[in-house]
Amino acid sequence: MSALRILVPVKRVIDYAVKPRVNKAQTGVETAGVKHSMNPFDELSVEESVRIREKKRAPGGVEDICVISAGPTKAQDILRTAMAMGADRGIHVEVKEGEDLEPLSVAKLLKAAVEQQKSNLVFLGKQSIDDDANQTGQMLAGLLGWPQATQASEVTFGEGDMVTVTKEVDGGVETVKAKLPMIITTDLRLNEPRYASLPNIMKAKKKPLEKKTLADFGITGEKRLKTLKVTEPPPRKGGGKVEDVDGLISKLKELGAL
Amino acid sequence: MRLFVRALRPAVRRSLAVSAPRIASGRTAALPAVQIAARPLSTTAPRRDPSLADVAPTPITHFSETEVAMAEAVQKFANDVILPKVRDMDEAEEMDPTIVEQLFEQGIMGVEIPEEYGGAGMNFTAAIVGIEELARVDPSVSVMVDVHNTLVNTAVIRWGSETLKKKYLPKLATNTVGSFCLSEPVSGSDAFALATKATPTENGYKINGSKMWITNSMEAEFFIVFANLKPEQGYKGISAFIVDKGMKGFSIAKKEKKLGIKASSTCVLNFDDVEVPKENLLGQEGQGYKYAIQILNEGRIGIGAQMTGLALGAWENAVKYVWNDRKQFGKLVGEFQGMQHQIAQSYTEIAAARALVYNAARKKEAGEDFVMDAAMAKLYASQVAGRVSGLAVEWMGGMGFVREGLAEKFFRDSKIGAIYEGTSNIQLNTIAKMLQKEYTA
């Protein structure tokens, strides 16, 4: 069984509790002065990686947990958070504010990173909550030619580098099995990410953080998609509350939906 | 590079911080006591590099990386873990033990305890940031953390022997709440009139007396107790001792029922022939009064932060309601000019109070004299907290008055700010005394 070298891509996004607002020019959402934090799905990936090590779930052990983020200088904050949660080191790929990478560019960047870091497991959030693309993990698996298990709700390790991944699907759970190296994307019920404790925040400051550019990975980051317009969803019309299931059924009947 | 320069900046400013000229006559005294605050990002000795002498001072609201991380971590913890329990703890007049446990787990109880003793090894201002963030959600939890960190831990770090530090700091950082026992039935503002006595014994000391208004005493297992070892020498006989909860003769007599910060425990403690081993003397005999003065001067900055956090919490709670929910006469009540002016005035006062609090914290860390700054910060922050939390109740109308939300709780909690760790009148005395000294020819 090979020791795990886990790569965890993390993204700095507008905090999930903040209500995003479309900018005046309708080209995107307001980001200036808005609270940012780590994409919640990426927190799950970091947490799971750290738990695999702490609970010694992988027979070969965990040799390295490396977090990587492409974004403005501020993205280093979330790399530090990930390291405070337990990741060993971080790689920051400087991308200017507003020059966001598309999923394919991110996948290409990660492919290069996987090769450089000799990773054999990549834990990605299934999607980032800013653009909700849900593509990067799948594209990365395609580019690398590795097996992928998406939307994991449970990950277990067996003999001979076999990894079993359970995911929740409509009406039940689906279990898939693959051999390392592989790609796993994480879903909400996988775990509950820890809070970074203050002593660990201080320790994280001493962990190595490499600073790189897209060129270091042979990536240009040119855009293939053009955003035409961003608008707010139409305001919701006020609904009504029903007491119980019977109330709901009679309401639906009343509205002619049943 | 930018970060490097920023990190060095405080050091530079310290070297620039020439003491302001002392002006003997009051006539030309424009700004005599105002000094440039140095802002070290760590407790290590500042480096002095004259080549960076022209680096500009930064605004007082700028935080170091550590302080930003502190604010974010505590904010998240407070909102996710504490907020859902705030109302219940207040009604029950009890601190939820799982919250105490989790505060330890997060390292919030050992902010300034060095890493070698299992703490976070952060700076004083980081602790202040944490106290403020906690008070935005629950001033009761905030004061528990404040007393534990800024009074108890600091006293042990500063005056504890190596034996005491090795024995107690790891516990204080991970599982033992501390309490600071100075006040008595006969000594409040006149702290050094305390009547608790210590008598030397063969192996140490014997403590007799009682303490009152002791914060954290229900949760605490570690008590710093001030007692007079040589009453004939007056306050110069006051010494500090460490008492463990399990020691024979120690008992909690009564738990107070209070107007505010109800979840924070306040008790009367009795000491009946409590035998304390020699090594549990904190620092030196007869130095207790000095320790108490020093630690309470710093502690005031913590209470200031608790009050600015409270004010901010009350203000935010109210403006979210008046700017999003409550409509009258066809528009949001927060859109009426009479409301807007009050809201703006209140926020300005909060910002002013925070500037005082953070300036006092920075001056303390820079090793400058901060006594008057701490007194002003605590005085003004508690006044602002009282005013803003009171207005916030009014802005919210009936919804502010009911015990469903937190508006009325912030209002009740604010009152203690004018009372503990030096009443408002005591702060005014301190400020006036120092001013008079400055302006006396």
XYZ file of C-alpha atoms in Angstrom:
699
model
C 0.000 0.000 0.000
C 1.482 3.322 -0.981
C 1.617 6.212 1.459
C -0.864 8.902 0.588
C 0.321 12.157 -0.849
C -2.869 14.170 -0.782
C -3.388 17.352 -2.762
C -6.272 19.517 -1.601
C -7.240 22.425 -3.828
C -8.972 25.208 -1.863
C -10.693 28.328 -3.143
C -11.305 31.710 -1.543
C -14.939 32.627 -2.124
C -17.490 35.075 -0.752
C -18.509 33.785 2.670
C -21.538 31.534 2.524
C -23.404 33.717 5.025
C -23.048 36.866 2.915
C -25.799 37.745 0.480
C -24.032 38.367 -2.837
C -24.964 41.505 -4.755
C -24.668 42.006 -8.498
C -22.474 44.952 -9.435
C -23.832 47.982 -11.270
C -22.265 47.010 -14.586
C -23.915 43.566 -14.348
C -20.606 41.844 -15.080
C -20.376 39.918 -11.820
C -20.986 40.149 -8.081
C -19.542 42.767 -5.734
C -16.410 41.451 -4.064
C -14.806 44.613 -2.660
C -15.190 44.868 1.106
C -17.145 41.616 1.227
C -16.212 38.913 3.731
C -14.451 35.981 2.102
C -13.636 32.565 3.445
C -12.758 29.067 2.314
C -15.242 27.358 0.015
C -17.245 25.151 2.427
C -16.818 22.041 0.246
C -13.052 22.561 0.339
C -13.183 22.683 4.137
C -14.666 19.185 3.969
C -11.757 18.055 1.810
C -9.187 19.462 4.209
C -10.983 17.982 7.213
C -11.264 14.546 5.599
C -7.579 14.499 4.679
C -6.589 15.403 8.219
C -8.934 12.793 9.668
C -7.526 10.078 7.429
C -4.145 10.851 8.940
C -5.309 11.281 12.559
C -7.442 8.149 12.610
C -4.841 6.186 10.616
C -7.487 5.120 8.133
C -5.134 4.510 5.227
C -3.031 1.351 5.602
C -0.040 3.061 3.986
C -0.358 6.158 6.144
C -0.482 9.791 5.048
C 2.865 11.147 3.970
C 1.825 14.624 2.933
C -1.195 16.911 2.863
C -0.592 19.832 0.538
C -3.168 22.575 -0.017
C -3.103 24.676 -3.155
C -5.021 27.788 -4.089
C -5.041 30.031 -7.128
C -6.190 33.550 -6.445
C -5.206 37.007 -5.201
C -2.712 37.469 -2.364
C -5.603 37.230 0.099
C -5.990 33.577 -0.887
C -3.004 32.958 1.382
C -5.336 33.534 4.342
C -7.373 30.460 3.506
C -4.223 28.433 2.885
C -3.174 29.395 6.416
C -6.593 28.348 7.673
C -6.210 24.980 5.951
C -2.778 24.566 7.504
C -4.216 25.525 10.912
C -6.744 22.726 10.394
C -3.898 20.292 9.830
C -2.526 20.487 6.293
C 1.279 20.293 6.132
C 2.079 22.977 3.593
C 0.572 25.297 1.054
C 1.104 26.479 -2.497
C -0.245 29.842 -3.528
C -0.585 30.501 -7.240
C -0.934 34.233 -7.713
C -3.860 35.186 -9.941
C -4.960 38.806 -9.994
C -8.257 39.795 -8.437
C -10.963 39.646 -11.089
C -8.967 37.395 -13.434
C -10.635 34.237 -12.215
C -9.675 30.967 -13.809
C -12.210 28.785 -15.588
C -12.660 25.188 -14.430
C -10.612 23.828 -17.348
C -7.682 26.126 -16.564
C -7.857 25.130 -12.905
C -7.889 21.453 -13.898
C -4.839 21.973 -16.116
C -3.082 23.811 -13.307
C -3.900 21.012 -10.885
C -2.703 18.375 -13.323
C 0.677 20.090 -13.418
C 0.633 20.440 -9.625
C -0.205 16.745 -9.160
C 2.763 15.832 -11.326
C 5.119 18.220 -9.526
C 3.997 17.167 -6.060
C 3.766 13.464 -6.936
C 0.282 13.345 -5.440
C -1.670 10.114 -5.569
C -4.959 11.392 -4.172
C -6.682 14.673 -4.933
C -9.513 15.732 -2.628
C -11.611 18.483 -4.196
C -14.800 20.121 -3.070
C -17.495 18.973 -5.486
C -18.020 22.612 -6.447
C -17.198 26.113 -5.299
C -20.117 28.138 -4.038
C -19.299 31.169 -6.180
C -19.788 29.806 -9.689
C -21.207 26.387 -8.758
C -19.605 24.844 -11.846
C -19.011 21.369 -10.386
C -16.543 20.577 -13.164
C -12.974 20.847 -11.954
C -12.680 17.446 -10.292
C -14.130 15.653 -13.270
C -11.969 17.534 -15.753
C -8.864 16.833 -13.687
C -9.667 13.107 -13.652
C -10.079 13.244 -17.410
C -6.799 15.068 -17.976
C -4.878 12.711 -15.687
C -6.668 9.593 -16.853
C -7.374 8.711 -13.182
C -10.538 7.183 -11.723
C -12.911 9.629 -10.054
C -15.439 9.297 -7.252
C -17.593 12.373 -6.952
C -19.772 13.739 -4.132
C -18.333 11.501 -1.449
C -20.260 11.045 1.796
C -17.897 8.343 3.062
C -14.388 7.285 2.140
C -12.774 4.028 3.276
C -9.417 2.508 2.469
C -8.729 -1.161 1.810
C -5.792 -3.353 0.916
C -3.957 -3.031 -2.359
C -4.554 0.712 -2.753
C -8.289 0.217 -3.108
C -10.524 3.074 -2.013
C -14.258 2.737 -1.497
C -16.365 5.848 -1.813
C -20.017 6.153 -0.885
C -22.153 8.926 -2.274
C -25.728 9.884 -1.678
C -27.949 9.732 -4.727
C -31.682 10.107 -5.173
C -33.348 7.304 -3.279
C -30.278 5.795 -1.620
C -26.535 5.522 -1.677
C -24.176 4.480 -4.425
C -20.857 2.853 -3.634
C -17.920 2.931 -5.996
C -14.459 1.454 -5.676
C -11.248 2.441 -7.407
C -7.527 2.054 -7.111
C -5.097 4.831 -6.285
C -4.143 7.223 -7.729
C -7.577 8.795 -7.882
C -9.752 11.889 -7.615
C -12.409 12.297 -4.921
C -14.827 15.203 -4.672
C -16.546 15.902 -1.375
C -20.160 16.525 -0.442
C -21.766 18.064 2.626
C -22.370 15.009 4.789
C -18.822 13.686 4.587
C -17.814 15.282 7.902
C -18.098 18.379 10.040
C -15.020 20.515 9.571
C -13.236 21.560 12.759
C -12.505 25.096 13.841
C -8.882 26.036 13.626
C -7.719 26.411 17.230
C -5.607 29.408 18.228
C -2.436 27.395 18.959
C -2.796 25.713 15.568
C -3.304 29.074 13.875
C 0.036 30.133 15.348
C 1.716 26.881 14.312
C 0.355 27.266 10.781
C 2.296 30.488 10.429
C 5.483 28.450 10.557
C 4.407 25.907 7.956
C 5.885 26.339 4.466
C 3.907 28.363 1.942
C 5.295 28.347 -1.592
C 4.467 31.257 -3.855
C 4.108 30.482 -7.524
C 2.703 31.898 -10.744
C 0.616 30.325 -13.483
C 3.729 30.296 -15.675
C 5.432 27.970 -13.174
C 2.830 25.404 -14.153
C 2.892 26.219 -17.848
C -0.621 27.684 -17.752
C -1.810 30.905 -19.372
C -5.325 31.033 -17.985
C -6.882 32.416 -21.160
C -10.645 32.542 -21.168
C -12.817 30.343 -23.329
C -16.091 31.534 -21.870
C -17.529 35.024 -22.008
C -19.906 36.314 -19.349
C -22.632 38.265 -21.093
C -24.604 39.494 -18.147
C -25.134 38.784 -14.453
C -28.501 39.592 -12.911
C -30.224 39.044 -9.582
C -32.800 36.264 -9.493
C -36.383 37.580 -9.550
C -37.527 38.374 -5.998
C -39.432 35.566 -4.345
C -43.100 36.085 -3.818
C -44.116 35.593 -0.225
C -45.289 32.073 0.539
C -47.605 30.731 3.188
C -46.904 28.448 6.135
C -48.877 25.257 6.663
C -49.231 23.479 9.981
C -48.687 19.877 8.930
C -48.719 17.412 6.040
C -52.501 17.402 5.836
C -52.459 21.168 5.643
C -49.947 20.981 2.815
C -52.034 18.487 0.861
C -55.211 20.483 1.196
C -53.338 23.634 0.160
C -51.944 21.892 -2.907
C -55.416 20.639 -3.787
C -56.828 24.088 -3.299
C -54.247 25.462 -5.740
C -55.037 22.711 -8.205
C -51.543 21.199 -7.994
C -52.885 17.817 -6.893
C 8.176 42.407 0.879
C 5.094 44.405 1.699
C 4.405 42.156 4.622
C 7.976 42.409 5.749
C 7.807 46.179 5.804
C 4.506 46.069 7.609
C 5.934 43.765 10.200
C 8.829 46.070 10.859
C 6.757 49.199 10.906
C 5.782 49.081 14.555
C 9.380 48.687 15.540
C 10.255 51.711 13.564
C 7.490 53.681 15.057
C 8.610 52.755 18.476
C 11.991 54.277 17.770
C 10.195 57.331 16.491
C 8.030 57.567 19.519
C 9.933 60.281 21.231
C 8.156 61.167 24.376
C 6.034 64.220 23.971
C 7.426 67.301 25.622
C 6.113 67.788 29.080
C 4.695 71.191 29.353
C 4.911 72.751 32.730
C 2.429 75.520 32.262
C -1.021 74.678 31.064
C -1.180 77.697 28.778
C 0.386 76.254 25.693
C -0.506 72.680 26.360
C -1.949 71.612 23.060
C -1.502 67.875 23.114
C 0.937 67.095 25.891
C 0.224 63.540 26.824
C -0.470 62.191 23.378
C 2.320 59.976 22.245
C 2.742 58.040 19.079
C 1.616 54.537 19.755
C 3.979 51.821 18.704
C 2.214 48.717 17.516
C 4.325 45.626 17.862
C 2.903 42.532 16.268
C 4.554 40.303 18.790
C 5.749 40.413 22.328
C 9.365 40.029 21.252
C 11.585 43.054 21.582
C 11.055 45.421 18.688
C 13.867 45.743 16.196
C 15.078 49.202 15.432
C 16.035 49.947 11.890
C 16.716 53.574 11.137
C 16.612 52.955 7.381
C 12.850 52.431 7.669
C 12.331 55.546 9.724
C 10.102 57.148 7.131
C 7.526 54.374 7.083
C 4.160 55.937 7.747
C 2.127 55.055 10.847
C -0.862 52.838 10.151
C -4.460 53.458 11.269
C -5.373 52.168 14.702
C -7.937 49.872 13.108
C -5.251 47.867 11.290
C -4.757 44.405 12.703
C -1.768 42.125 12.360
C -2.177 38.810 10.573
C -2.498 37.051 13.929
C -5.166 39.455 15.116
C -7.158 39.063 11.895
C -6.986 35.289 12.252
C -8.081 35.655 15.873
C -11.065 37.805 14.933
C -12.161 35.377 12.229
C -11.732 32.259 14.323
C -13.542 33.661 17.363
C -16.298 35.248 15.295
C -17.051 31.952 13.625
C -16.961 30.051 16.885
C -19.141 32.618 18.665
C -21.794 32.627 15.967
C -21.909 28.868 15.389
C -21.439 27.534 18.900
C -22.299 30.229 21.448
C -25.111 32.176 19.785
C -27.654 29.323 19.807
C -27.208 29.006 23.584
C -27.060 32.648 24.653
C -30.730 33.079 25.553
C -31.001 29.779 27.410
C -27.865 30.374 29.449
C -29.130 33.814 30.450
C -32.501 32.440 31.517
C -30.872 29.588 33.419
C -28.261 31.948 34.920
C -25.652 29.335 34.151
C -22.701 28.898 31.864
C -23.096 25.821 29.657
C -20.157 23.536 30.561
C -19.814 22.398 26.938
C -19.082 25.981 25.964
C -16.309 26.198 28.525
C -14.946 22.920 27.229
C -15.002 24.108 23.649
C -13.393 27.448 24.531
C -10.482 25.439 25.909
C -10.407 23.207 22.840
C -10.196 26.235 20.577
C -7.337 27.664 22.603
C -9.347 30.759 23.525
C -8.524 30.268 27.206
C -4.784 30.397 26.621
C -4.352 33.256 24.189
C -1.202 34.723 25.713
C 0.144 31.584 27.375
C 3.407 30.715 25.604
C 3.377 27.737 23.245
C 5.787 25.802 25.472
C 3.043 25.710 28.125
C 0.363 24.657 25.674
C -1.073 28.099 24.910
C -1.400 29.982 21.649
C 1.422 32.410 22.417
C -0.410 35.338 20.905
C -0.083 38.996 21.825
C -2.189 41.093 24.218
C -4.115 42.865 21.470
C -5.075 39.502 19.984
C -6.682 38.656 23.328
C -8.500 41.991 23.248
C -9.772 41.208 19.739
C -11.078 37.847 20.956
C -12.815 39.360 23.997
C -14.506 41.934 21.795
C -15.676 39.344 19.272
C -17.127 37.171 22.029
C -18.992 40.113 23.569
C -20.629 40.869 20.230
C -22.461 37.609 20.766
C -22.449 37.082 24.532
C -20.892 39.456 27.075
C -21.138 36.720 29.736
C -18.873 34.341 27.859
C -16.679 37.301 27.029
C -16.075 38.269 30.659
C -15.271 34.710 31.625
C -12.634 34.568 28.900
C -11.445 38.069 29.764
C -10.920 37.411 33.471
C -9.271 34.078 32.757
C -6.873 35.483 30.165
C -6.086 39.055 31.116
C -6.146 38.715 34.913
C -5.398 35.121 35.863
C -3.133 33.849 33.092
C -1.226 37.113 32.905
C -0.558 37.107 36.652
C 0.827 33.567 36.517
C 2.889 34.266 33.391
C 4.322 37.424 34.895
C 4.907 36.586 38.547
C 4.643 32.816 38.819
C 7.777 30.853 39.668
C 8.973 28.312 37.123
C 7.419 25.579 39.285
C 4.043 27.330 39.352
C 4.156 28.033 35.633
C 4.973 24.420 34.805
C 2.291 23.161 37.120
C -0.546 25.527 36.285
C -0.132 27.148 32.848
C -0.747 23.948 30.862
C -3.922 23.430 32.907
C -5.055 27.033 32.526
C -4.540 26.677 28.772
C -6.445 23.437 28.397
C -8.962 22.627 31.138
C -8.908 24.760 34.291
C -10.851 27.998 34.590
C -9.183 30.651 36.723
C -10.617 33.277 39.023
C -9.199 36.473 40.501
C -10.222 37.098 44.101
C -9.632 40.649 45.288
C -12.954 42.231 46.325
C -14.488 41.629 49.743
C -17.570 42.736 51.612
C -15.488 45.535 53.109
C -13.271 46.345 50.145
C -14.476 47.189 46.648
C -13.268 50.438 45.145
C -11.043 50.705 48.213
C -9.449 47.413 47.267
C -6.570 47.538 49.702
C -8.807 47.707 52.727
C -9.155 43.967 52.317
C -9.503 42.004 55.526
C -8.638 38.465 54.435
C -5.568 37.405 56.379
C -2.714 35.065 55.700
C -0.544 33.762 58.491
C 2.762 31.986 57.995
C 2.864 28.329 58.989
C 5.604 25.763 58.989
C 5.055 24.702 55.383
C 3.435 27.758 53.953
C 0.478 29.948 54.789
C -2.970 29.762 56.275
C -5.704 31.936 54.741
C -8.776 33.159 56.606
C -11.496 35.474 55.398
C -14.026 35.844 52.647
C -14.224 37.266 49.141
C -17.185 38.747 47.335
C -18.221 39.481 43.736
C -15.854 36.861 42.411
C -16.306 36.322 38.686
C -15.920 32.767 37.322
C -16.027 31.270 40.800
C -18.540 28.525 39.940
C -16.530 27.285 36.962
C -13.084 27.952 38.370
C -10.768 25.444 39.963
C -7.877 27.862 40.265
C -8.045 31.000 42.390
C -5.624 33.852 42.809
C -6.425 35.109 46.293
C -5.207 38.370 47.746
C -4.705 38.309 51.506
C -2.812 40.427 53.981
C 0.240 38.758 55.445
C 1.253 41.722 57.601
C -1.822 43.749 58.481
C 0.303 46.010 60.667
C 2.035 47.204 57.497
C -1.273 48.096 55.846
C -1.566 47.512 52.134
C 2.147 46.692 51.965
C 1.325 43.395 53.600
C -0.954 42.278 50.762
C 0.266 39.151 49.010
C -1.135 36.899 46.299
C -1.685 33.166 46.780
C -2.813 30.366 44.546
C -5.662 28.320 45.962
C -6.940 25.127 44.354
C -10.622 24.377 44.558
C -9.961 21.124 46.377
C -8.069 22.698 49.275
C -9.585 22.096 52.685
C -11.454 25.048 54.124
C -12.299 26.607 50.765
C -16.001 26.932 49.994
C -18.450 28.765 47.781
C -20.941 30.438 50.101
C -23.463 32.014 47.774
C -24.097 32.553 44.097
C -25.406 36.023 43.291
C -28.501 36.617 41.168
C -27.792 39.522 38.899
C -29.332 42.099 36.552
C -27.031 41.250 33.657
C -24.252 38.924 32.509
C -26.311 36.291 34.252
C -24.528 33.330 32.697
C -21.266 34.512 34.211
C -21.037 33.301 37.784
C -20.440 35.701 40.662
C -20.070 34.227 44.132
C -19.091 34.791 47.721
C -16.125 32.633 48.721
C -15.096 31.588 52.202
C -11.596 30.706 53.325
C -11.562 28.894 56.616
C -8.022 27.982 57.672
C -7.075 27.166 54.083
C -3.565 25.726 54.160
C -1.555 26.887 51.185
C 1.880 25.394 50.524
C 4.856 27.746 50.405
C 5.304 27.398 46.655
C 1.772 28.700 46.063
C 2.801 32.211 46.961
C 2.539 34.159 43.703
C 5.578 36.372 43.284
C 6.887 37.902 46.487
C 5.428 38.541 49.891
C 4.033 42.036 50.285
C 3.986 42.732 46.549
C 0.347 41.766 46.083
C -0.948 45.320 45.927
C 1.444 46.136 43.095
C 0.382 43.050 41.176
C -3.280 43.876 41.669
C -2.859 47.463 40.443
C -0.857 46.437 37.397
C -3.120 43.618 36.396
C -6.293 45.611 36.864
C -4.896 48.456 34.779
C -4.523 46.013 31.905
C -7.767 44.308 32.764
C -9.608 47.565 32.151
C -8.652 47.397 28.507
C -10.288 43.964 28.408
C -13.486 45.311 29.942
C -13.352 48.181 27.460
C -13.215 45.598 24.672
C -16.080 43.668 26.219
C -18.123 46.871 26.203
C -17.279 47.875 22.618
C -18.102 44.333 21.525
C -21.388 44.545 23.397
C -22.215 47.924 21.844
C -21.428 46.622 18.384
C -23.506 43.497 18.948
C -26.496 45.504 20.193
C -26.170 48.012 17.361
C -25.904 45.337 14.654
C -28.800 43.370 16.076
C -31.014 46.459 15.969
C -30.010 47.866 12.585
C -30.534 44.521 10.892
C -34.103 44.667 12.144
C -34.887 48.292 11.313
C -33.220 48.125 7.902
C -34.638 44.806 6.783
C -37.781 43.801 8.616
C -39.809 46.433 10.380
C -41.998 48.661 8.217
C -44.292 51.462 9.373
C -46.026 54.158 7.364
C -45.055 52.251 4.250
C -41.298 52.178 4.717
C -38.598 50.545 6.787
C -38.370 52.301 10.134
C -34.617 52.625 9.680
C -35.279 54.904 6.721
C -36.731 57.697 8.824
C -34.211 60.451 9.329
C -34.780 60.584 13.074
C -33.712 56.941 13.255
C -30.864 57.308 10.793
C -29.273 60.097 12.797
C -29.419 58.078 16.006
C -27.979 55.056 14.247
C -25.156 57.110 12.737
C -24.426 58.873 16.030
C -24.283 55.538 17.843
C -21.935 53.966 15.345
C -19.649 56.983 15.568
C -19.523 56.636 19.334
C -18.719 52.935 19.028
C -15.901 53.731 16.613
C -14.530 56.349 19.029
C -14.676 53.924 21.960
C -12.929 51.232 19.919
C -10.180 53.674 19.000
C -9.595 54.329 22.717
C -9.596 50.620 23.526
C -7.211 49.620 20.754
C -4.938 52.576 21.356
C -4.664 51.606 25.021
C -3.897 48.010 24.008
C -1.220 49.100 21.549
C 0.380 51.426 24.083
C 0.445 48.644 26.657
C 2.139 46.342 24.201
C 4.608 49.023 23.222
C 5.643 49.291 26.830
C 4.369 52.852 27.155
C 2.439 54.248 30.095
C -1.157 53.314 29.380
C -2.882 53.779 32.737
C -4.857 56.860 31.753
C -5.601 55.421 28.326
C -6.980 52.242 29.871
C -9.126 54.247 32.290
C -10.491 56.435 29.486
C -11.126 53.401 27.293
C -13.004 51.516 29.996
C -14.981 54.563 31.117
C -16.035 55.642 27.657
C -16.644 52.155 26.270
C -18.993 51.330 29.148
C -20.843 54.615 28.682
C -21.223 54.013 24.954
C -22.329 50.439 25.580
C -25.013 51.629 27.972
C -26.228 54.332 25.634
C -26.201 52.327 22.419
C -27.734 49.170 23.864
C -30.473 51.314 25.437
C -31.225 53.056 22.165
C -31.119 49.740 20.320
C -33.997 48.499 22.482
C -35.989 51.618 21.583
C -35.267 51.336 17.859
C -36.670 47.828 17.894
C -39.782 48.817 19.817
C -41.677 45.885 21.283
C -39.275 43.440 19.661
C -36.445 45.044 21.581
C -38.259 44.775 24.883
C -39.217 41.109 24.778
C -36.952 38.350 26.017
C -37.119 36.631 22.646
C -34.278 38.435 20.953
C -31.028 39.693 22.452
C -31.631 43.461 22.505
C -32.849 43.628 26.098
C -30.064 41.299 27.202
C -27.362 43.518 25.751
C -28.976 46.448 27.586
C -28.955 44.630 30.932
C -25.453 43.307 30.359
C -24.091 46.768 29.637
C -24.650 48.068 33.166
C -21.879 46.014 34.697
C -19.344 47.896 32.564
C -19.721 50.929 34.785
C -19.183 48.832 37.898
C -16.565 46.101 37.790
C -12.784 46.406 37.449
C -13.058 49.966 38.716
C -16.324 51.899 38.702
C -16.795 54.827 36.357
C -16.078 57.206 39.229
C -12.836 55.414 39.984
C -11.816 55.710 36.322
C -12.604 59.427 36.442
C -10.507 59.760 39.606
C -7.590 58.064 37.866
C -7.892 60.246 34.787
C -8.241 63.456 36.799
C -5.343 62.555 39.066
C -3.030 61.982 36.148
C -4.169 65.118 34.387
C -3.678 67.196 37.481
C -0.164 65.846 37.875
C 0.558 66.780 34.291
C -0.754 70.282 34.677
C 0.509 71.147 38.128
C 3.353 73.615 37.921
